[in-house]
Structure formats: C-alpha cells, structure tokens
CSV table of C-alpha atoms in Angstrom, one decimal:
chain,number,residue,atom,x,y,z
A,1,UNK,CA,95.8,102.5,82.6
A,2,UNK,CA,99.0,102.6,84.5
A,3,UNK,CA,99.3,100.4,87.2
A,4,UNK,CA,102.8,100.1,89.2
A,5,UNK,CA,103.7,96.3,89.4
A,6,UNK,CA,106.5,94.0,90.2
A,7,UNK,CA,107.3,91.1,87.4
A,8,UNK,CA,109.1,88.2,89.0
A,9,UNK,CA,110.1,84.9,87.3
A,10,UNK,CA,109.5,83.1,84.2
A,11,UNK,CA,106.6,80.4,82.7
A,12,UNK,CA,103.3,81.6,82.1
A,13,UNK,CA,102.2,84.9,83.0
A,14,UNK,CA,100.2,85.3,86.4
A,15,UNK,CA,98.2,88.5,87.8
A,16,UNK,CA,98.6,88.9,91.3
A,17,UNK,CA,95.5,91.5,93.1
A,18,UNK,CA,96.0,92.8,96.4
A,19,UNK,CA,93.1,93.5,98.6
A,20,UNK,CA,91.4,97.0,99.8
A,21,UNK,CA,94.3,98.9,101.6
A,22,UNK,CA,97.4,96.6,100.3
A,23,UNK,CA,99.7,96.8,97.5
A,24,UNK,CA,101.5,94.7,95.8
A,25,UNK,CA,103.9,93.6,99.1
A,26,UNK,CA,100.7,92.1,100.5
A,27,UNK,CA,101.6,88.9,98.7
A,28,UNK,CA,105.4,88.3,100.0
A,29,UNK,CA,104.9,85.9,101.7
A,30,UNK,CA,104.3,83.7,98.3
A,31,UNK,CA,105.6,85.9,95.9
A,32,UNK,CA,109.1,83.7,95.5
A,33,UNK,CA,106.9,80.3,95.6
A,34,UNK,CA,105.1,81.2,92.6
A,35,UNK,CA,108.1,83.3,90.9
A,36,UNK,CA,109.6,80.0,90.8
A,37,UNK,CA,107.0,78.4,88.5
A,38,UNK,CA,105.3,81.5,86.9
A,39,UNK,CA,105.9,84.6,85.5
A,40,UNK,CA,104.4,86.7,88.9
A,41,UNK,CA,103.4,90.6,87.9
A,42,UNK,CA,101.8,91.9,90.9
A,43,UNK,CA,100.1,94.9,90.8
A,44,UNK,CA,99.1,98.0,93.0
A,45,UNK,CA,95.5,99.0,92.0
A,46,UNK,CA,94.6,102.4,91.7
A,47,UNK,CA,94.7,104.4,95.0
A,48,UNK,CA,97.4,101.9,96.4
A,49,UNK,CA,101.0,101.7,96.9
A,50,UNK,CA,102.6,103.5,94.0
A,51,UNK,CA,99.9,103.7,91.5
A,52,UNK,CA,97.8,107.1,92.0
A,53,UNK,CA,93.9,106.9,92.5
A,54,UNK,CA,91.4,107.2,90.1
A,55,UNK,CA,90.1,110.4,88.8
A,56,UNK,CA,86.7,109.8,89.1
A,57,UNK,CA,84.6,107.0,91.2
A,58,UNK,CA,86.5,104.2,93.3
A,59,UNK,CA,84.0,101.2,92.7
A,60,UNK,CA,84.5,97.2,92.0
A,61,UNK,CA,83.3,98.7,88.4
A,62,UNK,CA,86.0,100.7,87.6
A,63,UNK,CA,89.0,99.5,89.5
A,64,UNK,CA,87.8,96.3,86.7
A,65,UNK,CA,88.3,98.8,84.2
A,66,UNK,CA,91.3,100.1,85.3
A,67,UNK,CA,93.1,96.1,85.2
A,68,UNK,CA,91.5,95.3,82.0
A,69,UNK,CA,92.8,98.8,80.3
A,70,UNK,CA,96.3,97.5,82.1
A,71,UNK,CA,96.0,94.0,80.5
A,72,UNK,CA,95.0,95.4,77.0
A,73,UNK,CA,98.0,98.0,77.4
A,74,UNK,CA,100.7,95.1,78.0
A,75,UNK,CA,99.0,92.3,75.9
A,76,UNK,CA,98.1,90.3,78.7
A,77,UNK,CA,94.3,89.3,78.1
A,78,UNK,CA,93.5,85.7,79.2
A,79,UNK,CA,96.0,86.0,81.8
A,80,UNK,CA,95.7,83.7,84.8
A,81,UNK,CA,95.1,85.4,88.1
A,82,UNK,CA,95.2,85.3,91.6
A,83,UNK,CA,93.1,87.9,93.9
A,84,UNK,CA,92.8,88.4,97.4
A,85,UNK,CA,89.9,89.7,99.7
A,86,UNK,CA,88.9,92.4,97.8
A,87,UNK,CA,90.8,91.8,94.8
A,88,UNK,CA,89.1,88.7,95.2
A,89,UNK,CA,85.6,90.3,94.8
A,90,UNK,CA,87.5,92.0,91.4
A,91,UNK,CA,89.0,88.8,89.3
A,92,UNK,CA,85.4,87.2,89.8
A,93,UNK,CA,84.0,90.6,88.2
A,94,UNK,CA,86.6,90.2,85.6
A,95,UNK,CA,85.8,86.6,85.0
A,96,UNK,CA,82.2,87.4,84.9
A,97,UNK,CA,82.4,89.6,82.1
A,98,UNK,CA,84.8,87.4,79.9
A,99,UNK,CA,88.0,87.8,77.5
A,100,UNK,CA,89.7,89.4,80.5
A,101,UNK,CA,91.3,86.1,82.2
A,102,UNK,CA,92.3,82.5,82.2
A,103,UNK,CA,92.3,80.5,85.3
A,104,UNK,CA,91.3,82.2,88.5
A,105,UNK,CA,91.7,81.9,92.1
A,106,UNK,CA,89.8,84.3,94.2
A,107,UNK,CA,90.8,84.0,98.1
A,108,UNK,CA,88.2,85.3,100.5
A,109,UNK,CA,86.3,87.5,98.6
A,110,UNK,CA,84.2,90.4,100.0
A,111,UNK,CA,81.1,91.2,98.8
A,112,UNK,CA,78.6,88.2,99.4
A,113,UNK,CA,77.4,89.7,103.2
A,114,UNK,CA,73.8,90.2,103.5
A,115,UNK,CA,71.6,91.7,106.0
A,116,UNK,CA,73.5,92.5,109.4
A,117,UNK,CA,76.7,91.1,107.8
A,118,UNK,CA,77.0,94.1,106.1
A,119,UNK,CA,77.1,96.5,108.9
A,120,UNK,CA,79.0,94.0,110.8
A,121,UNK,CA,82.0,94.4,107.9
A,122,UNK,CA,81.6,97.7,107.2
A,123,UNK,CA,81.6,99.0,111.1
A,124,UNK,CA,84.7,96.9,112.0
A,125,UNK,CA,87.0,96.8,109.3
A,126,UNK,CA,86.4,100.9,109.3
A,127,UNK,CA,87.2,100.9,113.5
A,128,UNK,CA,90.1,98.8,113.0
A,129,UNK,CA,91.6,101.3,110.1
A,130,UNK,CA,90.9,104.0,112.4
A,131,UNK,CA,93.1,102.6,114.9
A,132,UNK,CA,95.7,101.3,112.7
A,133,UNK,CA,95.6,105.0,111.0
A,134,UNK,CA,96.2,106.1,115.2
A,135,UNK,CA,98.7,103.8,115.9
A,136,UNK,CA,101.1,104.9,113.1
A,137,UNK,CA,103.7,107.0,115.2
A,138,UNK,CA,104.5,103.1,117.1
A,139,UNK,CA,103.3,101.0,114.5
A,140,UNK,CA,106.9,99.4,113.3
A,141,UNK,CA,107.3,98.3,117.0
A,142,UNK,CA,104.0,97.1,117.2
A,143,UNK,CA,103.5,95.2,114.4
A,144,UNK,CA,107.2,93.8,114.7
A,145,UNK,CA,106.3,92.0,117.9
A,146,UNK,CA,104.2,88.9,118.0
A,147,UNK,CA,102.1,90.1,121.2
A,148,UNK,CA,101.3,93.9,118.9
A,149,UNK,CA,100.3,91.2,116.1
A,150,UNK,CA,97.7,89.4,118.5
A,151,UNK,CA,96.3,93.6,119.3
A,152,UNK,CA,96.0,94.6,115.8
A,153,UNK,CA,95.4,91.1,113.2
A,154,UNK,CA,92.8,89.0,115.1
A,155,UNK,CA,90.3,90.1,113.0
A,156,UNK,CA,92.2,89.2,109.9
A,157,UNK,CA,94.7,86.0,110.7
A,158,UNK,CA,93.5,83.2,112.5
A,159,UNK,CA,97.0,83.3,114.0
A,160,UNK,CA,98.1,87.1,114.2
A,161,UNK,CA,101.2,86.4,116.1
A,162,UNK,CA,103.0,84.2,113.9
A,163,UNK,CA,102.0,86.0,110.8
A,164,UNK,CA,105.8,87.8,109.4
A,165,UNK,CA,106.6,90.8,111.1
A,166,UNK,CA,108.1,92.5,108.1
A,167,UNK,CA,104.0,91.5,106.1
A,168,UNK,CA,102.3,92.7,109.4
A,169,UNK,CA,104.5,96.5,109.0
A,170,UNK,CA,103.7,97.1,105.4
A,171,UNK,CA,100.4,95.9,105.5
A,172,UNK,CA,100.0,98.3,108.2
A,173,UNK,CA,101.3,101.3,106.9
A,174,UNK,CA,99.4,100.7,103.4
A,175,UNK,CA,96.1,100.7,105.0
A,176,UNK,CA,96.8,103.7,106.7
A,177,UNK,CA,97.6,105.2,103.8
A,178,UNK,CA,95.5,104.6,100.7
A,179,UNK,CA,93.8,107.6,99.5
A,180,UNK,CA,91.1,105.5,98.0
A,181,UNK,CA,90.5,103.2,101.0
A,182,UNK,CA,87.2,104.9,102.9
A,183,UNK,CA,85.7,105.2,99.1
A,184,UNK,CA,86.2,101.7,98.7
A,185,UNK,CA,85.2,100.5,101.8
A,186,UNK,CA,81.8,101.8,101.8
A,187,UNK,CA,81.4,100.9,97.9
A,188,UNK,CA,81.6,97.5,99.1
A,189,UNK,CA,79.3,97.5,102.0
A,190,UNK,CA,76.7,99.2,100.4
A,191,UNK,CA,77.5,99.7,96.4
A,192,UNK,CA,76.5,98.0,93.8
A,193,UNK,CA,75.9,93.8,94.7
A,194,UNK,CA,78.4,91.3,92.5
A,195,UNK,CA,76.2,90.4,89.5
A,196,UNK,CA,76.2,86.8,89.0
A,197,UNK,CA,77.5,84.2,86.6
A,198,UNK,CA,75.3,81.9,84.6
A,199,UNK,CA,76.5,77.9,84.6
A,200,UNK,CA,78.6,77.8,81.7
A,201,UNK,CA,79.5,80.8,81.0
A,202,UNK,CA,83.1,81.0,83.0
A,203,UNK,CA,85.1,78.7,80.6
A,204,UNK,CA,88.7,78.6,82.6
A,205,UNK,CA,89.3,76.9,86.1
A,206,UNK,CA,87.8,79.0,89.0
A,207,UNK,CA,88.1,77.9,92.7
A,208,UNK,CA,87.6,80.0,95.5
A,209,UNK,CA,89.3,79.6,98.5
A,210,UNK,CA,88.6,80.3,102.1
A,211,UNK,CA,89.6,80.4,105.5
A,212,UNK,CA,87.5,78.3,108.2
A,213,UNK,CA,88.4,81.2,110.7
A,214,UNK,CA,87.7,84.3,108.3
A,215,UNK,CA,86.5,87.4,110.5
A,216,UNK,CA,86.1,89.4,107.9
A,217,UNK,CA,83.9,87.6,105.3
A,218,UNK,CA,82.5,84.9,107.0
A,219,UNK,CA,82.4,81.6,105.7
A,220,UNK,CA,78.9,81.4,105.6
A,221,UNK,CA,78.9,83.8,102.8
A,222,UNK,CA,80.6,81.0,100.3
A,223,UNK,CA,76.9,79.7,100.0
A,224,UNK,CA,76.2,83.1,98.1
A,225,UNK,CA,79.6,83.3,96.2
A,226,UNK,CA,78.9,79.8,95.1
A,227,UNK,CA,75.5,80.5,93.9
A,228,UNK,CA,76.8,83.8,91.9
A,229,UNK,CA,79.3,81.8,90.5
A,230,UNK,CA,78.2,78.1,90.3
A,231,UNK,CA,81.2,76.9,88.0
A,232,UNK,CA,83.5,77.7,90.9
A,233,UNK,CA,84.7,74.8,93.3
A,234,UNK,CA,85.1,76.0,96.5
A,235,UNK,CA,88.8,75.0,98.8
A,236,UNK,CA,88.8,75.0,102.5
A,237,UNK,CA,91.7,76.3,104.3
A,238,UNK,CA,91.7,75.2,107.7
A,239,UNK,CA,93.3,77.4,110.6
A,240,UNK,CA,93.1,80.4,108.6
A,241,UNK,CA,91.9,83.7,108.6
A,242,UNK,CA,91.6,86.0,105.7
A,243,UNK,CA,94.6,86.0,104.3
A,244,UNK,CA,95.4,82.3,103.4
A,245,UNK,CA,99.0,83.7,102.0
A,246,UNK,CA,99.8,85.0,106.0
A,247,UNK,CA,98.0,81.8,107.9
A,248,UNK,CA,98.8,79.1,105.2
A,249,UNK,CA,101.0,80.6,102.7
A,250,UNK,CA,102.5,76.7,101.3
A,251,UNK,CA,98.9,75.7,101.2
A,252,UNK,CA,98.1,78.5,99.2
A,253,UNK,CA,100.9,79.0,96.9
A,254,UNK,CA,100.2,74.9,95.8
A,255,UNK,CA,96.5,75.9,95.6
A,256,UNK,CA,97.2,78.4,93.1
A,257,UNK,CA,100.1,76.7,91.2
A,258,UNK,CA,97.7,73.8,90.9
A,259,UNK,CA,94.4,75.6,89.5
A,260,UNK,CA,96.6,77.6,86.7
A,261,UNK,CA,98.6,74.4,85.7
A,262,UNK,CA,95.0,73.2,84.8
A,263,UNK,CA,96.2,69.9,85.9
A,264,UNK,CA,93.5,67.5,88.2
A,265,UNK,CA,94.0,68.1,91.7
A,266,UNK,CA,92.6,67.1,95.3
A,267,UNK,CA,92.1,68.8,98.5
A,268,UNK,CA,94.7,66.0,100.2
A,269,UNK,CA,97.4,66.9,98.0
A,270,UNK,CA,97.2,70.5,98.4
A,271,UNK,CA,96.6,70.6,102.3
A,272,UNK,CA,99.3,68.2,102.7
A,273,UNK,CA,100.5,68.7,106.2
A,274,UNK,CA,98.7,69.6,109.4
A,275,UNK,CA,97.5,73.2,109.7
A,276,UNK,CA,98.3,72.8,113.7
A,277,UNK,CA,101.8,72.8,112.7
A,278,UNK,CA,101.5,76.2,110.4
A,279,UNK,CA,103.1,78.3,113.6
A,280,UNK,CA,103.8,77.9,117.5
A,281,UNK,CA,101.2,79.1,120.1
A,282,UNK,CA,101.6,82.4,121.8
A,283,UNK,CA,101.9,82.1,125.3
A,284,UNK,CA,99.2,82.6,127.6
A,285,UNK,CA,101.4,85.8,128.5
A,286,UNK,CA,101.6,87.3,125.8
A,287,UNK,CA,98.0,86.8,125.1
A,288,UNK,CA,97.5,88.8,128.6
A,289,UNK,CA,99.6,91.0,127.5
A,290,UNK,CA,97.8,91.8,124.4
A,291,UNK,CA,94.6,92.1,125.9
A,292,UNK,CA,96.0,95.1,128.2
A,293,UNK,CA,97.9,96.4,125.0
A,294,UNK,CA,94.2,96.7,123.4
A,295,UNK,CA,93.1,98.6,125.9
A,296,UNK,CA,95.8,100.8,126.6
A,297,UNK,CA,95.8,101.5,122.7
A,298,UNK,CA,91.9,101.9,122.6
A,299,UNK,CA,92.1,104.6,125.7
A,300,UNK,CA,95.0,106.3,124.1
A,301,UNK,CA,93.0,106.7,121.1
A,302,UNK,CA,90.0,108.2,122.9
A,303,UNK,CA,91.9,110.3,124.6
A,304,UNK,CA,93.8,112.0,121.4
A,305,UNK,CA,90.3,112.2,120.1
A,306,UNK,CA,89.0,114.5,123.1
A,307,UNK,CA,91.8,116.4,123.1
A,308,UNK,CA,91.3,116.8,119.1
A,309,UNK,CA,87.6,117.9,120.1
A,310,UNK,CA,88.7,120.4,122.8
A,311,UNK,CA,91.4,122.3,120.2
A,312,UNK,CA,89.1,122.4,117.6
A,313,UNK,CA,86.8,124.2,120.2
C-alpha cells in the first residue's frame, strides 16, 4: 500500500498515526521533539492528506491493512508506534493481531463508547465537521485567532485558545476535506466493536494515554480500553483534551520517548511541570466574545442552509 509520509531524524524507526480527519501535520507540534531522538515517519492514512482513499470499505479493518501492507512494503514490521484518537483505536488493532509493531502508545482512543456515548460521539463530532466544512471561506482567520480557537476546539482541547494557530488551520482544513471522513466516522460509532486482547498476548510496551478533559472519548471509557487490552498501563494527562500533542505536547513527546526507549519510567518524571502553566488564560473577553462568535457562526450556518433549501426548490 502507498501511503504519503514524512521521515524526519535518525535512531530507531517510529510510526506516527494521525487521527480521523488529520494527516500527517496533525502531529507538529512534536514532530521536531521526537525527530531529535527517533527516526519519525509520519503517515497520511488512506483518504487523508496526500494519500488517496481506499477503493473499497473505509473501516478500522482495513485502514490496519492498509499500514501493515505499508510496513511490509518498506521493511518496517515491529516498528514502534505512536497513534492518536483514531489512529489510536488503529495501533491497538495492529497490536492485537501481532508481528505488526513494537512498543505502542495509543493517545485517546475512540472506539470504547457504549450505550448513549455512542450517539453522543457520533452526533457531535459529525455537527462540528459540518460547521467546520461551513466555515471554510473564513476559516484561516478564524482559526488563526485565539478567541475563533475557543468557537471551534472546545470540544477537542481542553484549552482551544492557546492551542498553535498554524495546528488549529491545517487541522481545520483536513477535516473539511477528507473524502473518507463521514465513512469513517460512522464505522466507528456503529461498526464493528475493537476485539479484545488476551493477558499475555501483547509482548512490547503498551500505555495508553489520556486526557482528564477529553470531550470526545470520555475518560470513563479507559475502564473498557483497559479491559480489551489488560497489558496496557494507562497515563493521565491532566488539563488536556484530546489531543495531548496540542494541550501538553512536552508531556507527551517524553511519554512516548519513554515507552519506546523501553526504559522504567514514572508518571512524576514524565508530567514534570505543572499543567496550569501549559498556556495563559483567555480573557473573560474574549471568552464573551466567543460565545457571540458561536452564535453568529451557528445562525450564519442555518441561514445558508435555507437558502440552499429554497434554490434547490
């Protein structure tokens, strides 16, 4: 399978997988941390960025077959790897089924809701790609400003407006524009469950991390990841959404660097410094400001909907 990726770096090779809607960019914010230690290849699953969708079925199932057929192609089986939100969900699949990877590190992974959860996920991450997909014509300015952050990210950062203007406009344009996104997003919500993983039978480091403030798996749902996958130990991030590599990328980058060195390590001397000093507060302001940006931008998008309807008619 070809997959477009970026190599950066030298040391031992690590897989870098972007969540549902994101590319290879999505991990910036880290990608020179780890470069400096590892060999970084960061990849744009199929239907994202610059690697063209699937011919068939957009599932968990074959998005893993799609990475493994990349591994095989560039002899890079037992390779270490880091995945995010939905690639999250996709290195556990690959370490379920064995001889695909080394040490993993999944980071909020989707797919462990249950009962109204699901809807609850499906329902709000679809609304808020719908109005990202609206927004487009003004998203650069939008997204560039730290009160447009606080309108768009709350769902996903735990701090939207200090997340990097530069990650909040690509991430934003990607999910506007991956042809495999709606496919995906419903396979998750209501496709095939993650099988689980037997005790034992995941022989490499695994750790998954996650957010305290995730709003889009909630962290109630570790209970199930852990049970699916009890050789995981499960990290913590505190003040963070979920994307640890926006809200706590230092945390994060020494979370991964430490699991792959397959060196002992402790929660202490990964957290390291206060989370309350990750980003200034936003003003009370701005956050008034937002609030009536919200609602201009959810009336504008009515609106263009209407006058879509009446057109049409």
């Amino acid at each position: 399978m070809n997959l477009h990726f970026v190599r950066r770096g030298t040391g031992r090779p690590l897989l870098l997988v972007h969540g549902i809607g994101g590319s290879w960019r999505s991990w910036n914010t880290i990608l020179d941390a780890l470069a400096a230690e590892r060999d970084v290849i960061a990849v744009d699953l199929p239907g994202h960025g610059e690697t063209p969708q699937l011919a068939g079925e957009n599932s968990i199932a074959t998005l893993a077959d799609a990475v493994t057929g990349f591994l095989t192609q560039h002899d890079l089986l037992g390779i270490d790897a880091v995945g995010s939100s939905m690639g999250a969900r996709l290195v556990l699949e690959l370490a379920r089924r064995g001889g695909v990877l080394g040490a993993v590190v999944s980071l909020d992974p989707g797919g462990f809701w249950q009962g109204w959860q699901i809807p609850f996920f499906y329902h709000s991450v679809d609304l808020s790609v719908k109005l990202v997909k609206a927004l487009q014509p003004v998203m650069p300015a939008l997204a560039g400003s730290a009160v447009g952050r606080t309108v768009l990210l709350p769902q996903f950062s735990a701090r939207p407006w200090a997340v990097d203007s530069q990650q909040a406009i690509d991430e934003m344009y990607t999910f506007a524009h991956s042809p495999a996104f709606d496919e995906l997003l419903d396979q998750l919500a209501h496709g095939q469950v993650q099988q689980p993983a037997p005790k034992g039978s995941i022989p490499g480091s695994l750790v998954i991390g996650w957010g305290r403030q995730d709003r889009v798996c909630l962290p109630s749902q570790s209970k199930l990841a852990l049970e699916k996958f009890p050789d995981a130990r499960l990290y913590w991030f505190e003040h963070c959404g979920h994307f640890p590599q926006w809200d706590q990328p230092a945390e994060a980058a020494r979370l991964i660097l430490a699991v792959t060195s397959g060196q002992p390590f402790t929660e202490a001397s990964i957290a390291r410094t206060t989370p309350a000093k990750a980003a200034p507060a936003l003003p009370k302001a701005a956050l008034v400001g937002a609030a009536l940006a919200l609602v201009a931008g959810s009336i504008w998008v009515l609106s263009s909907r209407r006058r879509g309807r009446r057109e049409y008619s």
